[in-house]
mmCIF file of C-alpha atoms and ligand atoms in Angstrom:
data_model
loop_
_atom_site.group_PDB
_atom_site.id
_atom_site.type_symbol
_atom_site.label_atom_id
_atom_site.label_comp_id
_atom_site.label_asym_id
_atom_site.label_seq_id
_atom_site.Cartn_x
_atom_site.Cartn_y
_atom_site.Cartn_z
ATOM 1 C CA MET P 1 -46.435 81.147 -24.035
ATOM 2 C CA GLN P 2 -46.345 77.452 -25.172
ATOM 3 C CA GLN P 3 -47.193 74.698 -21.796
ATOM 4 C CA ARG P 4 -45.575 71.607 -22.005
ATOM 5 C CA ILE P 5 -47.068 68.564 -22.390
ATOM 6 C CA LEU P 6 -47.274 65.442 -20.453
ATOM 7 C CA VAL P 7 -49.040 62.436 -22.676
ATOM 8 C CA ILE P 8 -48.732 58.936 -20.291
ATOM 9 C CA GLY P 9 -49.993 55.972 -21.983
ATOM 10 C CA SER P 10 -49.423 52.397 -24.002
ATOM 11 C CA SER P 11 -47.398 52.656 -27.366
ATOM 12 C CA ASN P 12 -48.053 49.239 -29.843
ATOM 13 C CA THR P 13 -47.298 48.454 -33.216
ATOM 14 C CA ASP P 14 -50.035 48.382 -34.551
ATOM 15 C CA MET P 15 -50.093 44.888 -38.385
ATOM 16 C CA VAL P 16 -52.874 46.091 -39.885
ATOM 17 C CA VAL P 17 -54.765 44.681 -43.442
ATOM 18 C CA LYS P 18 -57.352 46.651 -45.126
ATOM 19 C CA ALA P 19 -59.485 43.865 -47.019
ATOM 20 C CA ASN P 20 -63.527 44.128 -48.603
ATOM 21 C CA LYS P 21 -64.628 42.884 -45.097
ATOM 22 C CA LEU P 22 -64.266 42.247 -41.655
ATOM 23 C CA PRO P 23 -64.535 39.292 -41.269
ATOM 24 C CA ALA P 24 -67.290 36.746 -39.378
ATOM 25 C CA PRO P 25 -65.880 34.211 -36.482
ATOM 26 C CA GLY P 26 -64.537 31.081 -38.492
ATOM 27 C CA GLU P 27 -64.334 33.991 -41.160
ATOM 28 C CA THR P 28 -60.860 33.795 -43.492
ATOM 29 C CA VAL P 29 -60.809 36.862 -45.488
ATOM 30 C CA ILE P 30 -58.028 36.740 -48.040
ATOM 31 C CA GLY P 31 -56.939 39.580 -50.639
ATOM 32 C CA GLY P 32 -56.237 42.129 -48.112
ATOM 33 C CA VAL P 33 -53.103 45.063 -48.267
ATOM 34 C CA PHE P 34 -50.479 44.833 -45.198
ATOM 35 C CA LEU P 35 -49.253 47.603 -43.754
ATOM 36 C CA MET P 36 -47.602 47.810 -40.224
ATOM 37 C CA ASN P 37 -47.161 50.881 -37.962
ATOM 38 C CA PRO P 38 -46.451 52.438 -35.770
ATOM 39 C CA GLY P 39 -49.907 52.870 -33.230
ATOM 40 C CA GLY P 40 -51.158 52.606 -29.263
ATOM 41 C CA LYS P 41 -53.612 55.172 -27.891
ATOM 42 C CA GLY P 42 -50.716 56.541 -26.117
ATOM 43 C CA ALA P 43 -48.362 57.536 -28.637
ATOM 44 C CA ASN P 44 -50.391 58.047 -31.819
ATOM 45 C CA GLN P 45 -51.489 60.712 -29.339
ATOM 46 C CA ALA P 46 -48.765 62.003 -27.939
ATOM 47 C CA VAL P 47 -47.257 61.975 -31.487
ATOM 48 C CA ALA P 48 -50.364 64.136 -32.685
ATOM 49 C CA ALA P 49 -49.452 66.706 -30.049
ATOM 50 C CA ALA P 50 -45.857 66.888 -30.956
ATOM 51 C CA ARG P 51 -46.212 67.382 -35.408
ATOM 52 C CA LEU P 52 -48.429 69.647 -35.168
ATOM 53 C CA GLY P 53 -45.893 71.337 -33.020
ATOM 54 C CA ALA P 54 -46.540 70.707 -29.449
ATOM 55 C CA ASP P 55 -43.530 70.231 -26.987
ATOM 56 C CA VAL P 56 -44.254 66.675 -25.935
ATOM 57 C CA THR P 57 -42.982 64.717 -22.983
ATOM 58 C CA PHE P 58 -44.475 60.838 -23.439
ATOM 59 C CA VAL P 59 -44.685 58.071 -20.438
ATOM 60 C CA ALA P 60 -44.721 54.772 -21.414
ATOM 61 C CA LYS P 61 -43.761 51.527 -21.584
ATOM 62 C CA VAL P 62 -42.769 49.547 -23.860
ATOM 63 C CA GLY P 63 -40.410 45.838 -24.138
ATOM 64 C CA ASN P 64 -36.832 45.481 -24.552
ATOM 65 C CA ASP P 65 -38.124 44.351 -27.969
ATOM 66 C CA ILE P 66 -37.419 45.070 -31.491
ATOM 67 C CA PHE P 67 -41.154 46.650 -31.355
ATOM 68 C CA GLY P 68 -39.409 48.533 -28.872
ATOM 69 C CA LYS P 69 -37.154 49.942 -29.500
ATOM 70 C CA GLN P 70 -38.354 51.197 -32.830
ATOM 71 C CA ALA P 71 -41.170 52.824 -31.066
ATOM 72 C CA ILE P 72 -38.701 54.973 -29.038
ATOM 73 C CA GLN P 73 -35.911 55.943 -32.203
ATOM 74 C CA GLY P 74 -40.086 57.018 -33.817
ATOM 75 C CA PHE P 75 -40.835 59.229 -30.645
ATOM 76 C CA ARG P 76 -36.848 61.050 -31.317
ATOM 77 C CA GLN P 77 -38.304 61.212 -35.262
ATOM 78 C CA ASP P 78 -41.022 63.504 -33.752
ATOM 79 C CA LYS P 79 -39.252 65.245 -30.821
ATOM 80 C CA ILE P 80 -40.892 63.486 -28.045
ATOM 81 C CA ARG P 81 -39.168 63.685 -25.102
ATOM 82 C CA THR P 82 -38.549 60.182 -24.020
ATOM 83 C CA GLU P 83 -36.277 59.934 -21.235
ATOM 84 C CA PHE P 84 -39.920 58.346 -19.871
ATOM 85 C CA VAL P 85 -40.607 55.103 -22.083
ATOM 86 C CA PHE P 86 -39.480 52.769 -19.736
ATOM 87 C CA ALA P 87 -38.461 49.063 -21.432
ATOM 88 C CA ASP P 88 -39.641 46.277 -19.458
ATOM 89 C CA PRO P 89 -37.485 43.570 -19.408
ATOM 90 C CA LYS P 90 -39.700 40.969 -18.579
ATOM 91 C CA ASN P 91 -42.968 41.581 -20.954
ATOM 92 C CA PRO P 92 -43.043 41.728 -24.171
ATOM 93 C CA SER P 93 -44.786 45.565 -26.587
ATOM 94 C CA GLY P 94 -47.364 46.068 -26.975
ATOM 95 C CA VAL P 95 -48.482 43.957 -29.775
ATOM 96 C CA ALA P 96 -52.487 45.217 -32.311
ATOM 97 C CA LEU P 97 -53.950 43.430 -34.761
ATOM 98 C CA ILE P 98 -56.250 45.858 -36.825
ATOM 99 C CA GLY P 99 -58.874 44.899 -39.773
ATOM 100 C CA VAL P 100 -60.028 47.763 -42.057
ATOM 101 C CA ASP P 101 -62.696 47.198 -44.359
ATOM 102 C CA GLU P 102 -63.780 49.233 -47.294
ATOM 103 C CA ARG P 103 -66.048 51.898 -45.942
ATOM 104 C CA GLY P 104 -63.445 52.417 -43.506
ATOM 105 C CA GLU P 105 -64.725 50.835 -40.650
ATOM 106 C CA ASN P 106 -62.327 49.038 -38.252
ATOM 107 C CA SER P 107 -61.987 45.995 -35.123
ATOM 108 C CA ILE P 108 -59.239 45.268 -33.342
ATOM 109 C CA MET P 109 -57.499 43.640 -31.085
ATOM 110 C CA VAL P 110 -54.609 44.270 -28.440
ATOM 111 C CA ALA P 111 -52.437 41.993 -26.338
ATOM 112 C CA PRO P 112 -51.152 45.067 -24.155
ATOM 113 C CA GLY P 113 -48.064 43.562 -22.929
ATOM 114 C CA ALA P 114 -45.620 45.903 -21.298
ATOM 115 C CA ASN P 115 -47.954 49.118 -21.608
ATOM 116 C CA GLY P 116 -49.541 46.269 -18.613
ATOM 117 C CA HIS P 117 -47.102 47.262 -16.151
ATOM 118 C CA LEU P 118 -46.438 50.249 -16.371
ATOM 119 C CA ARG P 119 -46.790 51.462 -12.403
ATOM 120 C CA PRO P 120 -48.346 54.482 -10.537
ATOM 121 C CA HIS P 121 -44.514 55.359 -9.208
ATOM 122 C CA GLU P 122 -42.675 54.883 -12.348
ATOM 123 C CA VAL P 123 -45.838 57.325 -13.936
ATOM 124 C CA ILE P 124 -45.317 59.742 -10.180
ATOM 125 C CA GLN P 125 -41.096 60.153 -10.721
ATOM 126 C CA ALA P 126 -42.116 60.900 -14.589
ATOM 127 C CA LEU P 127 -45.019 63.683 -13.703
ATOM 128 C CA GLU P 128 -42.657 64.553 -10.155
ATOM 129 C CA ALA P 129 -39.193 65.387 -13.024
ATOM 130 C CA VAL P 130 -41.538 67.255 -15.264
ATOM 131 C CA PRO P 131 -42.233 70.742 -13.084
ATOM 132 C CA GLU P 132 -42.614 73.010 -15.889
ATOM 133 C CA ALA P 133 -45.821 71.000 -17.890
ATOM 134 C CA ARG P 134 -49.087 72.575 -17.268
ATOM 135 C CA LEU P 135 -50.877 69.715 -19.229
ATOM 136 C CA LEU P 136 -51.638 66.250 -18.520
ATOM 137 C CA LEU P 137 -53.062 63.822 -21.727
ATOM 138 C CA LEU P 138 -54.248 60.074 -20.472
ATOM 139 C CA GLN P 139 -56.366 57.053 -21.393
ATOM 140 C CA LEU P 140 -56.909 53.437 -20.039
ATOM 141 C CA GLU P 141 -54.414 51.541 -22.307
ATOM 142 C CA ILE P 142 -52.629 51.462 -18.969
ATOM 143 C CA PRO P 143 -53.589 49.562 -15.769
ATOM 144 C CA LEU P 144 -56.675 51.374 -14.663
ATOM 145 C CA GLU P 145 -54.802 51.842 -11.233
ATOM 146 C CA THR P 146 -51.877 53.716 -13.012
ATOM 147 C CA VAL P 147 -55.026 55.485 -14.234
ATOM 148 C CA ILE P 148 -55.740 56.742 -10.994
ATOM 149 C CA ALA P 149 -51.861 57.634 -9.547
ATOM 150 C CA THR P 150 -51.773 59.451 -13.112
ATOM 151 C CA ILE P 151 -54.360 61.660 -12.279
ATOM 152 C CA GLU P 152 -54.540 61.954 -7.892
ATOM 153 C CA GLN P 153 -50.903 63.128 -8.256
ATOM 154 C CA GLY P 154 -51.459 66.235 -11.399
ATOM 155 C CA ALA P 155 -54.522 66.916 -9.768
ATOM 156 C CA ASN P 156 -51.463 67.670 -6.429
ATOM 157 C CA GLN P 157 -49.017 69.129 -9.197
ATOM 158 C CA GLY P 158 -51.799 71.691 -10.283
ATOM 159 C CA LEU P 159 -52.131 70.470 -13.839
ATOM 160 C CA ASN P 160 -54.750 70.576 -16.112
ATOM 161 C CA ILE P 161 -55.917 66.470 -16.710
ATOM 162 C CA ILE P 162 -57.065 65.388 -20.054
ATOM 163 C CA LEU P 163 -58.554 62.309 -19.790
ATOM 164 C CA ASN P 164 -59.340 60.108 -23.071
ATOM 165 C CA PRO P 165 -61.541 57.503 -21.862
ATOM 166 C CA ALA P 166 -60.465 55.025 -24.071
ATOM 167 C CA PRO P 167 -61.372 51.998 -24.408
ATOM 168 C CA ALA P 168 -64.572 52.311 -22.529
ATOM 169 C CA GLN P 169 -64.379 51.462 -19.202
ATOM 170 C CA PRO P 170 -65.979 52.156 -16.167
ATOM 171 C CA LEU P 171 -64.500 54.447 -14.143
ATOM 172 C CA PRO P 172 -64.537 55.509 -10.269
ATOM 173 C CA ASP P 173 -66.463 58.487 -9.580
ATOM 174 C CA GLU P 174 -63.732 59.892 -7.455
ATOM 175 C CA ILE P 175 -61.443 60.810 -10.796
ATOM 176 C CA TYR P 176 -63.932 63.243 -12.370
ATOM 177 C CA ALA P 177 -63.473 66.217 -9.716
ATOM 178 C CA HIS P 178 -59.327 66.035 -10.456
ATOM 179 C CA LEU P 179 -59.892 66.636 -15.024
ATOM 180 C CA PHE P 180 -60.422 70.223 -16.980
ATOM 181 C CA ALA P 181 -61.382 68.128 -20.071
ATOM 182 C CA ILE P 182 -62.655 64.753 -20.493
ATOM 183 C CA THR P 183 -62.880 63.362 -23.344
ATOM 184 C CA PRO P 184 -65.359 60.213 -24.596
ATOM 185 C CA ASN P 185 -66.828 59.407 -28.083
ATOM 186 C CA GLU P 186 -70.703 58.151 -27.859
ATOM 187 C CA THR P 187 -69.430 54.240 -26.932
ATOM 188 C CA GLU P 188 -67.890 55.399 -24.054
ATOM 189 C CA THR P 189 -69.618 57.856 -23.608
ATOM 190 C CA LYS P 190 -72.768 55.643 -23.193
ATOM 191 C CA LEU P 191 -70.665 52.998 -20.960
ATOM 192 C CA LEU P 192 -70.153 55.555 -18.584
ATOM 193 C CA THR P 193 -72.963 57.824 -18.257
ATOM 194 C CA GLY P 194 -76.117 55.045 -19.127
ATOM 195 C CA MET P 195 -77.585 57.099 -21.531
ATOM 196 C CA THR P 196 -77.417 56.891 -25.478
ATOM 197 C CA VAL P 197 -76.129 60.157 -27.437
ATOM 198 C CA GLU P 198 -77.202 60.630 -30.989
ATOM 199 C CA ALA P 199 -76.070 64.075 -32.674
ATOM 200 C CA HIS P 200 -78.785 64.945 -33.747
ATOM 201 C CA ASP P 201 -80.199 64.929 -30.911
ATOM 202 C CA LEU P 202 -79.031 67.938 -28.819
ATOM 203 C CA ASP P 203 -80.863 67.219 -25.597
ATOM 204 C CA SER P 204 -79.118 63.673 -25.891
ATOM 205 C CA LEU P 205 -76.066 65.599 -25.292
ATOM 206 C CA ARG P 206 -76.893 67.913 -22.753
ATOM 207 C CA GLU P 207 -78.026 65.617 -20.559
ATOM 208 C CA ALA P 208 -75.614 63.506 -20.222
ATOM 209 C CA ALA P 209 -72.028 65.857 -20.576
ATOM 210 C CA ALA P 210 -74.444 67.045 -17.533
ATOM 211 C CA TRP P 211 -74.118 63.707 -15.750
ATOM 212 C CA PHE P 212 -70.292 64.435 -15.925
ATOM 213 C CA LEU P 213 -70.794 67.361 -15.012
ATOM 214 C CA ALA P 214 -72.531 67.012 -11.671
ATOM 215 C CA LYS P 215 -69.629 64.561 -10.656
ATOM 216 C CA GLY P 216 -67.277 67.828 -11.043
ATOM 217 C CA LEU P 217 -65.813 67.708 -14.044
ATOM 218 C CA LYS P 218 -65.972 71.678 -15.835
ATOM 219 C CA ASN P 219 -64.758 70.210 -18.995
ATOM 220 C CA VAL P 220 -66.895 67.766 -22.085
ATOM 221 C CA ILE P 221 -66.351 67.059 -24.916
ATOM 222 C CA ILE P 222 -68.369 63.553 -26.864
ATOM 223 C CA THR P 223 -66.904 63.176 -30.159
ATOM 224 C CA LEU P 224 -69.898 62.568 -32.449
ATOM 225 C CA GLY P 225 -67.382 60.624 -35.328
ATOM 226 C CA ALA P 226 -68.552 62.562 -38.489
ATOM 227 C CA LYS P 227 -70.725 64.456 -36.996
ATOM 228 C CA GLY P 228 -68.106 66.745 -35.129
ATOM 229 C CA ALA P 229 -67.878 66.936 -31.430
ATOM 230 C CA PHE P 230 -70.319 68.164 -28.527
ATOM 231 C CA LEU P 231 -68.695 70.870 -26.310
ATOM 232 C CA TYR P 232 -70.682 71.763 -22.952
ATOM 233 C CA ASN P 233 -69.826 73.231 -20.105
ATOM 234 C CA SER P 234 -71.109 75.588 -17.644
ATOM 235 C CA ASP P 235 -71.746 78.420 -19.717
ATOM 236 C CA GLY P 236 -73.638 75.718 -21.522
ATOM 237 C CA GLY P 237 -73.423 73.391 -24.671
ATOM 238 C CA GLN P 238 -72.434 73.904 -28.307
ATOM 239 C CA LEU P 239 -71.456 71.451 -31.504
ATOM 240 C CA ILE P 240 -69.086 71.890 -33.534
ATOM 241 C CA ALA P 241 -69.088 70.765 -36.882
ATOM 242 C CA ALA P 242 -66.042 68.169 -38.245
ATOM 243 C CA PRO P 243 -65.387 69.316 -42.368
ATOM 244 C CA PRO P 244 -67.149 66.705 -44.721
ATOM 245 C CA VAL P 245 -64.623 64.226 -45.773
ATOM 246 C CA THR P 246 -64.440 60.855 -47.805
ATOM 247 C CA ALA P 247 -63.159 58.106 -44.871
ATOM 248 C CA THR P 248 -60.566 56.229 -45.930
ATOM 249 C CA ASP P 249 -59.364 54.556 -42.483
ATOM 250 C CA THR P 250 -60.933 55.724 -39.418
ATOM 251 C CA THR P 251 -57.897 54.557 -36.925
ATOM 252 C CA ALA P 252 -57.145 56.836 -35.319
ATOM 253 C CA ALA P 253 -59.524 59.660 -35.318
ATOM 254 C CA GLY P 254 -60.401 60.338 -31.699
ATOM 255 C CA ASP P 255 -56.029 60.244 -30.633
ATOM 256 C CA VAL P 256 -55.434 62.307 -33.548
ATOM 257 C CA PHE P 257 -59.236 64.980 -31.330
ATOM 258 C CA ASN P 258 -57.201 64.189 -29.213
ATOM 259 C CA GLY P 259 -53.742 65.774 -29.691
ATOM 260 C CA ALA P 260 -54.505 68.306 -31.018
ATOM 261 C CA LEU P 261 -56.736 69.346 -28.522
ATOM 262 C CA VAL P 262 -53.622 69.442 -25.752
ATOM 263 C CA VAL P 263 -51.716 71.424 -28.397
ATOM 264 C CA ALA P 264 -54.503 74.444 -29.357
ATOM 265 C CA LEU P 265 -55.145 74.161 -25.162
ATOM 266 C CA SER P 266 -50.891 74.709 -24.536
ATOM 267 C CA GLU P 267 -50.962 76.665 -26.986
ATOM 268 C CA ASN P 268 -53.438 79.588 -24.256
ATOM 269 C CA LYS P 269 -56.949 79.457 -27.390
ATOM 270 C CA SER P 270 -60.086 78.708 -26.156
ATOM 271 C CA LEU P 271 -61.835 75.507 -25.783
ATOM 272 C CA THR P 272 -63.945 76.764 -29.034
ATOM 273 C CA GLU P 273 -60.877 77.667 -31.170
ATOM 274 C CA ALA P 274 -59.857 73.780 -29.569
ATOM 275 C CA VAL P 275 -62.114 71.172 -30.357
ATOM 276 C CA THR P 276 -62.021 72.714 -34.245
ATOM 277 C CA PHE P 277 -58.848 73.151 -34.646
ATOM 278 C CA ALA P 278 -58.641 68.772 -32.706
ATOM 279 C CA CYS P 279 -61.841 68.409 -35.448
ATOM 280 C CA LYS P 280 -60.352 69.269 -38.776
ATOM 281 C CA ALA P 281 -56.606 67.905 -37.841
ATOM 282 C CA ALA P 282 -59.036 64.811 -36.922
ATOM 283 C CA SER P 283 -61.309 65.069 -40.342
ATOM 284 C CA ILE P 284 -57.631 64.977 -42.191
ATOM 285 C CA SER P 285 -57.135 62.473 -40.567
ATOM 286 C CA VAL P 286 -59.314 60.050 -41.890
ATOM 287 C CA THR P 287 -58.669 60.643 -45.347
ATOM 288 C CA ARG P 288 -55.401 59.416 -44.660
ATOM 289 C CA MET P 289 -53.859 55.154 -44.030
ATOM 290 C CA GLY P 290 -52.625 54.341 -40.336
ATOM 291 C CA ALA P 291 -52.863 55.857 -36.535
ATOM 292 C CA GLN P 292 -49.552 57.598 -36.487
ATOM 293 C CA ALA P 293 -49.574 57.821 -40.611
ATOM 294 C CA SER P 294 -52.091 60.106 -40.916
ATOM 295 C CA VAL P 295 -51.557 63.013 -38.594
ATOM 296 C CA PRO P 296 -51.549 65.822 -40.411
ATOM 297 C CA THR P 297 -48.667 68.855 -41.072
ATOM 298 C CA ARG P 298 -49.924 71.585 -39.125
ATOM 299 C CA LYS P 299 -49.599 73.985 -42.209
ATOM 300 C CA GLU P 300 -52.431 71.392 -43.117
ATOM 301 C CA VAL P 301 -54.706 71.774 -40.196
ATOM 302 C CA ASP P 302 -54.397 75.234 -40.654
ATOM 303 C CA SER P 303 -54.945 76.388 -44.437
ATOM 304 C CA LEU P 304 -58.409 73.855 -43.962
ATOM 305 C CA SER P 305 -61.648 76.071 -43.150
ATOM 306 C CA LEU P 306 -64.876 74.862 -41.779
HETATM 307 P P1 ADP T 401 -63.332 57.616 -32.121
HETATM 308 O O1 ADP T 401 -61.659 57.764 -33.039
HETATM 309 O O2 ADP T 401 -62.397 58.194 -30.774
HETATM 310 O O3 ADP T 401 -64.327 56.406 -32.219
HETATM 311 P P2 ADP T 401 -64.823 59.520 -33.779
HETATM 312 O O4 ADP T 401 -65.131 58.020 -34.202
HETATM 313 O O5 ADP T 401 -66.190 60.488 -32.329
HETATM 314 O O6 ADP T 401 -63.807 59.318 -32.680
HETATM 315 O O7 ADP T 401 -64.384 60.634 -34.079
HETATM 316 C C1 ADP T 401 -63.148 61.538 -33.532
HETATM 317 C C2 ADP T 401 -63.433 62.689 -34.576
HETATM 318 O O8 ADP T 401 -62.577 62.843 -35.666
HETATM 319 C C3 ADP T 401 -65.405 63.248 -34.514
HETATM 320 O O9 ADP T 401 -64.720 64.087 -33.624
HETATM 321 C C4 ADP T 401 -64.103 64.021 -36.487
HETATM 322 O O10 ADP T 401 -63.635 65.348 -35.115
HETATM 323 C C5 ADP T 401 -63.119 63.471 -36.983
HETATM 324 N N1 ADP T 401 -63.514 62.317 -37.982
HETATM 325 C C6 ADP T 401 -63.996 61.368 -37.642
HETATM 326 N N2 ADP T 401 -65.071 60.407 -38.699
HETATM 327 C C7 ADP T 401 -64.525 61.196 -39.318
HETATM 328 C C8 ADP T 401 -65.986 61.553 -40.433
HETATM 329 N N3 ADP T 401 -65.861 59.703 -41.313
HETATM 330 N N4 ADP T 401 -65.789 62.783 -40.791
HETATM 331 C C9 ADP T 401 -64.791 63.710 -40.701
HETATM 332 N N5 ADP T 401 -64.287 63.864 -39.614
HETATM 333 C C10 ADP T 401 -63.866 62.465 -38.843
#
């Protein structure tokens, strides 16, 4: 039995230039290739989850403009429920300017626009309207007060809440006990815990993950780029490898990882199985350009062996 998923977060239009190198301040890099893609961490994760087979309701705010309309159209094509994608009459849709170099490294500037105006009462209204949902996934590209209100409301409704703490920012301690899982990458782990983690140093991973458990978290999943992910809970820690691939564009690796993770959890898979599934999906996505365009099909993920 598949559970319904709520994804709360941002929607942006990504304007991507792929070039030999990323510009230093004051520098102009010529000779790039331009692509315009739907993006935003919330939308990317909602689309990844929907394409991989989940029943997704997305809660977000876009502008009352062409980018917002295109985004909603795209969500509907992916069979995402959009009744709680609000249109802001005052603020434009969010935009991200993304540079990608020849090694697949990226550099991103975001103008959040309407994303910065998604209000707590709007999300609470959405959560109350979908009482059958069991899983809630959110990130930090919407106002922190909305994130906190969402987590509190989700906890009241007994939802399993997964927080992808990206982009990295300090968080109040009170939220951790409400979370089923947190999914920081290495940078976000360092910002939240103050500890440096290294994929080859299991002790560093265990220590940082234990910091979250001490705050009341149940499960910690630290993503480690090409090295995969580290899963930690009261049963202990486990490094789950990502399949080796040649990376072309790592823009939405974390987003595909999180979307895939909740899909597997919505199908009642174990956490180890869910993290393995997420590593497979994310590793395929880094071999492709774009954010939502890089999401693999379910068949591609299921047929990839580790
Ligand atoms: P973020 O994109 O949020 O910085 P990571 O870089 O940790 O997060 O990547 C998220 C996941 O994407 C990893 O756990 C891994 O499964 C996959 N991934 C990222 N980069 C690579 C890579 N070069 N090769 C294979 N898998 C990768």
